[in-house]
XYZ file of C-alpha atoms in Angstrom:
348
model
C -47.027 80.192 31.047
C -43.651 82.286 29.386
C -39.992 81.964 30.629
C -38.331 85.299 29.011
C -34.986 85.659 29.870
C -35.267 89.350 31.991
C -32.637 91.651 28.682
C -35.699 91.255 26.816
C -37.568 93.529 28.742
C -40.096 94.224 25.123
C -40.863 90.256 25.392
C -41.753 90.281 28.388
C -43.442 94.064 28.155
C -45.760 91.921 25.213
C -46.316 89.018 26.326
C -47.999 89.593 29.885
C -50.658 91.071 28.159
C -52.044 88.174 27.727
C -51.014 85.936 30.158
C -48.274 84.860 32.500
C -44.914 84.952 32.706
C -41.581 84.591 34.884
C -38.304 86.633 33.684
C -35.698 85.455 34.865
C -31.754 86.032 34.115
C -30.327 83.409 30.636
C -28.152 80.855 32.506
C -30.524 80.368 35.187
C -33.262 78.539 32.531
C -32.938 75.226 33.346
C -35.023 71.779 33.163
C -36.330 72.597 37.302
C -37.718 75.725 36.361
C -39.262 74.636 33.049
C -40.823 71.517 34.978
C -42.546 73.355 37.891
C -43.679 76.296 36.282
C -45.048 73.923 33.114
C -43.830 77.121 30.609
C -45.122 76.527 26.725
C -42.464 78.486 25.380
C -39.170 80.323 25.849
C -37.594 83.570 25.170
C -33.542 83.222 25.027
C -30.676 85.081 23.741
C -27.349 83.510 22.966
C -26.800 82.420 27.173
C -28.707 80.043 26.987
C -27.815 77.363 26.104
C -30.327 74.821 25.072
C -30.536 70.768 24.520
C -32.439 68.428 24.303
C -32.065 67.889 27.699
C -33.500 71.344 28.664
C -36.832 70.386 27.704
C -36.739 66.867 28.046
C -39.819 65.797 30.088
C -41.486 69.744 29.958
C -44.316 71.656 28.668
C -41.676 74.088 25.885
C -42.935 73.770 22.232
C -41.491 77.196 20.997
C -38.679 78.647 21.348
C -37.136 81.534 20.187
C -34.204 82.938 20.713
C -33.513 87.021 19.858
C -29.974 87.078 17.903
C -29.442 87.037 14.402
C -27.752 83.421 14.856
C -29.026 80.040 16.695
C -26.204 77.797 17.778
C -26.805 78.085 21.102
C -29.364 75.644 20.141
C -28.248 72.417 19.269
C -29.309 71.025 15.816
C -31.668 67.990 17.972
C -33.698 70.117 18.932
C -33.773 72.706 16.211
C -34.047 69.702 13.566
C -36.894 66.912 16.163
C -40.887 68.261 15.114
C -41.685 68.792 18.718
C -40.654 72.727 19.532
C -40.797 75.085 16.981
C -37.353 76.606 17.411
C -36.898 79.932 16.021
C -34.670 82.861 15.956
C -34.530 86.449 14.095
C -31.938 86.542 11.697
C -31.049 90.292 9.652
C -31.563 91.698 13.475
C -28.366 93.889 14.543
C -27.153 93.937 10.621
C -26.463 97.135 10.947
C -25.358 98.154 14.278
C -22.152 94.831 14.046
C -22.208 96.254 10.401
C -21.768 100.054 12.553
C -19.553 98.547 15.266
C -17.175 96.482 12.357
C -16.785 101.225 10.784
C -16.161 102.403 13.849
C -12.936 99.754 14.173
C -11.772 100.649 10.737
C -12.623 105.077 11.405
C -10.613 104.167 14.263
C -7.348 103.152 12.776
C -7.467 106.173 9.969
C -7.372 103.518 7.629
C -6.324 105.617 3.900
C -8.215 105.353 0.679
C -8.380 102.434 -1.375
C -7.659 99.796 1.704
C -8.403 96.592 0.969
C -11.741 94.788 3.303
C -12.092 91.107 3.320
C -15.250 89.719 4.198
C -15.806 86.588 4.537
C -19.683 85.277 4.666
C -21.840 87.817 2.462
C -25.058 87.210 4.201
C -27.170 90.689 6.076
C -24.154 91.876 7.932
C -21.371 91.011 5.054
C -23.374 92.532 2.798
C -24.490 95.674 4.354
C -20.935 96.417 6.283
C -19.745 96.013 2.163
C -21.995 99.107 0.761
C -20.992 100.924 3.631
C -16.673 100.297 3.594
C -17.621 100.359 -0.687
C -18.716 104.600 0.530
C -16.481 105.144 2.387
C -13.530 104.784 -0.548
C -12.195 101.110 -0.066
C -11.796 98.168 -2.013
C -14.201 95.192 -0.764
C -12.947 92.111 -2.073
C -15.506 89.634 -0.333
C -15.809 85.752 0.103
C -18.783 83.345 -0.089
C -18.711 79.719 -0.821
C -22.428 78.839 -0.331
C -23.850 81.813 -2.320
C -20.985 80.805 -5.562
C -22.305 77.268 -5.739
C -25.848 78.536 -5.918
C -24.819 80.814 -8.755
C -25.672 84.137 -6.785
C -24.609 87.589 -9.119
C -22.755 89.045 -6.537
C -22.775 93.286 -6.709
C -20.016 94.410 -9.343
C -18.639 97.313 -6.534
C -17.587 94.050 -5.010
C -15.447 91.360 -6.363
C -15.293 86.755 -4.572
C -12.787 86.211 -4.180
C -11.482 82.421 -3.159
C -10.694 82.147 0.500
C -7.118 82.398 0.846
C -6.232 84.484 -2.146
C -8.797 87.360 -0.460
C -6.260 86.442 3.045
C -3.375 87.317 1.148
C -4.327 90.014 -0.537
C -6.450 91.863 2.985
C -5.470 94.353 4.637
C -8.854 94.016 7.251
C -10.222 90.902 6.968
C -13.672 91.044 8.659
C -15.654 87.658 9.393
C -19.541 87.044 9.508
C -20.379 83.037 8.631
C -22.520 81.815 11.214
C -20.726 79.309 13.340
C -20.689 75.159 12.254
C -19.099 72.370 12.773
C -20.259 70.135 9.598
C -20.701 69.278 6.140
C -19.524 71.062 3.033
C -18.504 74.136 4.655
C -18.119 74.291 7.595
C -16.582 76.869 9.175
C -15.333 75.887 12.879
C -11.617 76.072 12.529
C -11.789 78.432 9.326
C -9.489 80.597 9.720
C -5.839 78.219 11.720
C -2.628 78.599 11.998
C -1.834 77.687 8.545
C -4.297 80.831 7.428
C -3.348 83.203 9.748
C 0.306 83.218 7.692
C -1.368 83.574 5.441
C -2.120 87.589 6.140
C 0.442 90.092 5.330
C 2.769 91.291 7.940
C 0.763 94.429 8.909
C -2.702 92.825 8.332
C -5.531 93.210 10.825
C -8.526 90.356 11.432
C -11.828 91.687 12.680
C -14.129 88.575 14.020
C -18.158 89.606 15.356
C -19.437 86.797 13.925
C -18.294 83.250 16.786
C -16.151 82.958 18.752
C -14.568 79.491 17.237
C -13.737 79.908 13.581
C -11.122 81.369 13.554
C -7.639 79.727 15.964
C -7.289 82.765 18.713
C -4.770 80.919 21.042
C -2.775 81.519 17.165
C -3.725 84.772 16.495
C -2.555 86.238 20.117
C 1.005 84.770 18.599
C 0.841 87.274 16.015
C -0.731 89.929 17.392
C 1.721 90.094 19.982
C 4.722 89.463 17.872
C 3.733 92.954 16.011
C 2.547 90.166 12.733
C -0.671 91.115 13.101
C -3.702 93.193 14.409
C -7.066 92.018 15.335
C -10.206 93.059 17.313
C -12.134 90.110 18.530
C -15.707 90.913 19.725
C -16.201 86.554 20.473
C -14.013 83.779 21.908
C -13.683 80.288 21.887
C -15.198 79.207 25.219
C -16.742 82.633 26.025
C -17.885 82.783 28.446
C -15.247 80.857 30.074
C -12.153 83.663 28.354
C -8.635 83.280 28.026
C -6.684 85.510 29.753
C -3.847 84.609 27.256
C -5.982 86.488 24.577
C -7.289 88.771 26.300
C -3.810 90.269 27.678
C -1.687 90.288 24.418
C -5.260 90.963 21.466
C -5.232 94.804 22.240
C -9.093 95.626 21.119
C -11.613 92.846 22.738
C -15.284 93.479 23.729
C -17.776 91.335 25.638
C -19.620 89.812 22.859
C -21.395 93.825 22.441
C -20.761 94.485 18.460
C -25.035 93.786 17.720
C -25.934 95.944 20.904
C -28.014 98.762 18.995
C -31.332 99.982 20.346
C -32.935 99.483 17.071
C -30.746 95.629 17.018
C -32.312 94.545 20.077
C -35.622 95.614 19.334
C -36.075 94.546 15.764
C -35.177 91.459 17.155
C -38.043 91.524 19.796
C -40.447 91.504 17.057
C -39.564 89.758 15.156
C -40.182 86.379 17.979
C -43.228 88.071 19.404
C -43.835 88.326 15.648
C -43.538 85.005 14.958
C -45.027 83.517 18.350
C -48.652 85.001 17.423
C -48.470 83.632 14.232
C -47.462 79.811 16.277
C -49.889 80.817 19.084
C -52.663 82.514 17.341
C -53.226 84.919 20.368
C -54.699 88.322 19.395
C -52.096 90.613 19.989
C -50.531 94.121 18.683
C -47.270 94.282 18.748
C -45.653 98.084 18.958
C -43.564 99.526 16.015
C -39.942 100.224 16.077
C -39.729 103.755 16.268
C -42.361 103.085 19.382
C -40.399 101.060 20.881
C -36.974 102.953 20.689
C -36.590 105.651 22.746
C -32.861 107.974 23.745
C -30.326 106.998 21.463
C -26.973 107.701 21.952
C -24.849 110.712 19.708
C -22.614 109.003 17.018
C -19.080 110.199 19.526
C -21.131 108.495 21.980
C -22.385 105.688 19.868
C -18.022 104.852 19.429
C -17.009 105.650 22.690
C -19.239 102.015 24.563
C -16.984 100.411 21.612
C -13.400 101.874 21.154
C -13.287 103.123 25.536
C -15.489 100.808 27.546
C -13.504 99.679 30.275
C -14.168 95.299 29.566
C -11.065 95.036 29.548
C -9.344 95.984 32.489
C -12.369 94.619 34.076
C -11.579 92.004 33.153
C -8.044 91.534 33.772
C -8.820 91.850 37.527
C -10.816 88.951 37.331
C -10.731 87.430 34.812
C -14.052 84.960 35.720
C -17.901 84.010 33.692
C -19.202 86.282 36.075
C -17.401 89.250 34.442
C -17.989 88.663 31.219
C -21.130 88.736 31.794
C -22.025 90.955 34.111
C -19.695 93.136 31.746
C -21.362 92.064 28.096
C -25.209 93.211 30.336
C -24.109 96.482 31.757
C -23.125 97.544 27.934
C -25.253 100.112 27.438
C -27.409 99.549 24.042
C -26.108 101.771 21.518
C -27.660 103.763 18.662
C -27.114 103.492 15.077
C -26.416 106.298 13.020
C -24.802 105.324 8.825
C -26.999 105.159 6.364
C -26.001 102.600 4.386
C -26.432 102.682 0.125
C -28.097 101.149 -2.173
C -26.115 98.655 -5.105
C -26.941 101.019 -7.765
C -27.065 103.733 -5.641
C -22.361 102.932 -6.136
C -22.895 102.128 -9.669
C -24.070 106.132 -9.924
C -20.601 106.564 -7.487
C -18.248 104.933 -9.435
C -19.217 105.775 -12.411
């Protein structure tokens, strides 16, 4: 028996051909359900918080999160030896990059604007390529990569975080949420660092809540000193009214919501399950999974004109956040990021 989040129809359809599958809402997955069904595998999204208590006394031995991030699965579960935990890193990199580029176009920034990209992983590196191609000057910051001697491509300049904040017109965050270690990101952009941003600068957070002090950010936005775009929140899905009222551009954690991203994530976790289980499964190709794709105009409208802010302000609740997120249409992906080699040629 396998439990699958009902928002993963591709996963449930493929697995349903070879075994018994139960589809439920992600926030309805609890230990009682796992024990009652005898489930051995669990396919989830970020709405399901997985702790050792959730799976204690159950038969679950495989957990797959169809998401790029994995911080909703607690460390003791990820690092344990009894359960294999997999996810889909990079599955939505294109979608998130296009989300940020949509806002950059919306703000009608002049050519030569300085974009600071914090985090140079799947999303940060792809966004940097798109931004460079659009004529932006790109600064990046990624201490873990710099610490291992990573050679950053010449179209971007790696600087320390404080320098990036001082120099950037727009700062876009693309780091995982971590609470411990040398490069912990919890509270990375706190009140002191927000004060480093130049007047009129914009900060975009589409990575994880808790990386930015959103209360301090809301104060800066209310005063008119800074602008902001938020797709993620510190206590999500219990979002602060003060934050939503102050920050004009808010979306309900949908930056990675595209048809291609969802299909990519499904294929990645299904492939991981096939390898773990040894079952003979036919996983459709990406082209077979993606149906009618929205036009670029339609896709931009989902981001810029979705009525989630008004919905929240009329009924600010966990249920409203979750329903706004769940009902957001899946966008299409349209931008072709140039390679670093192509960007070298363009610069020359």
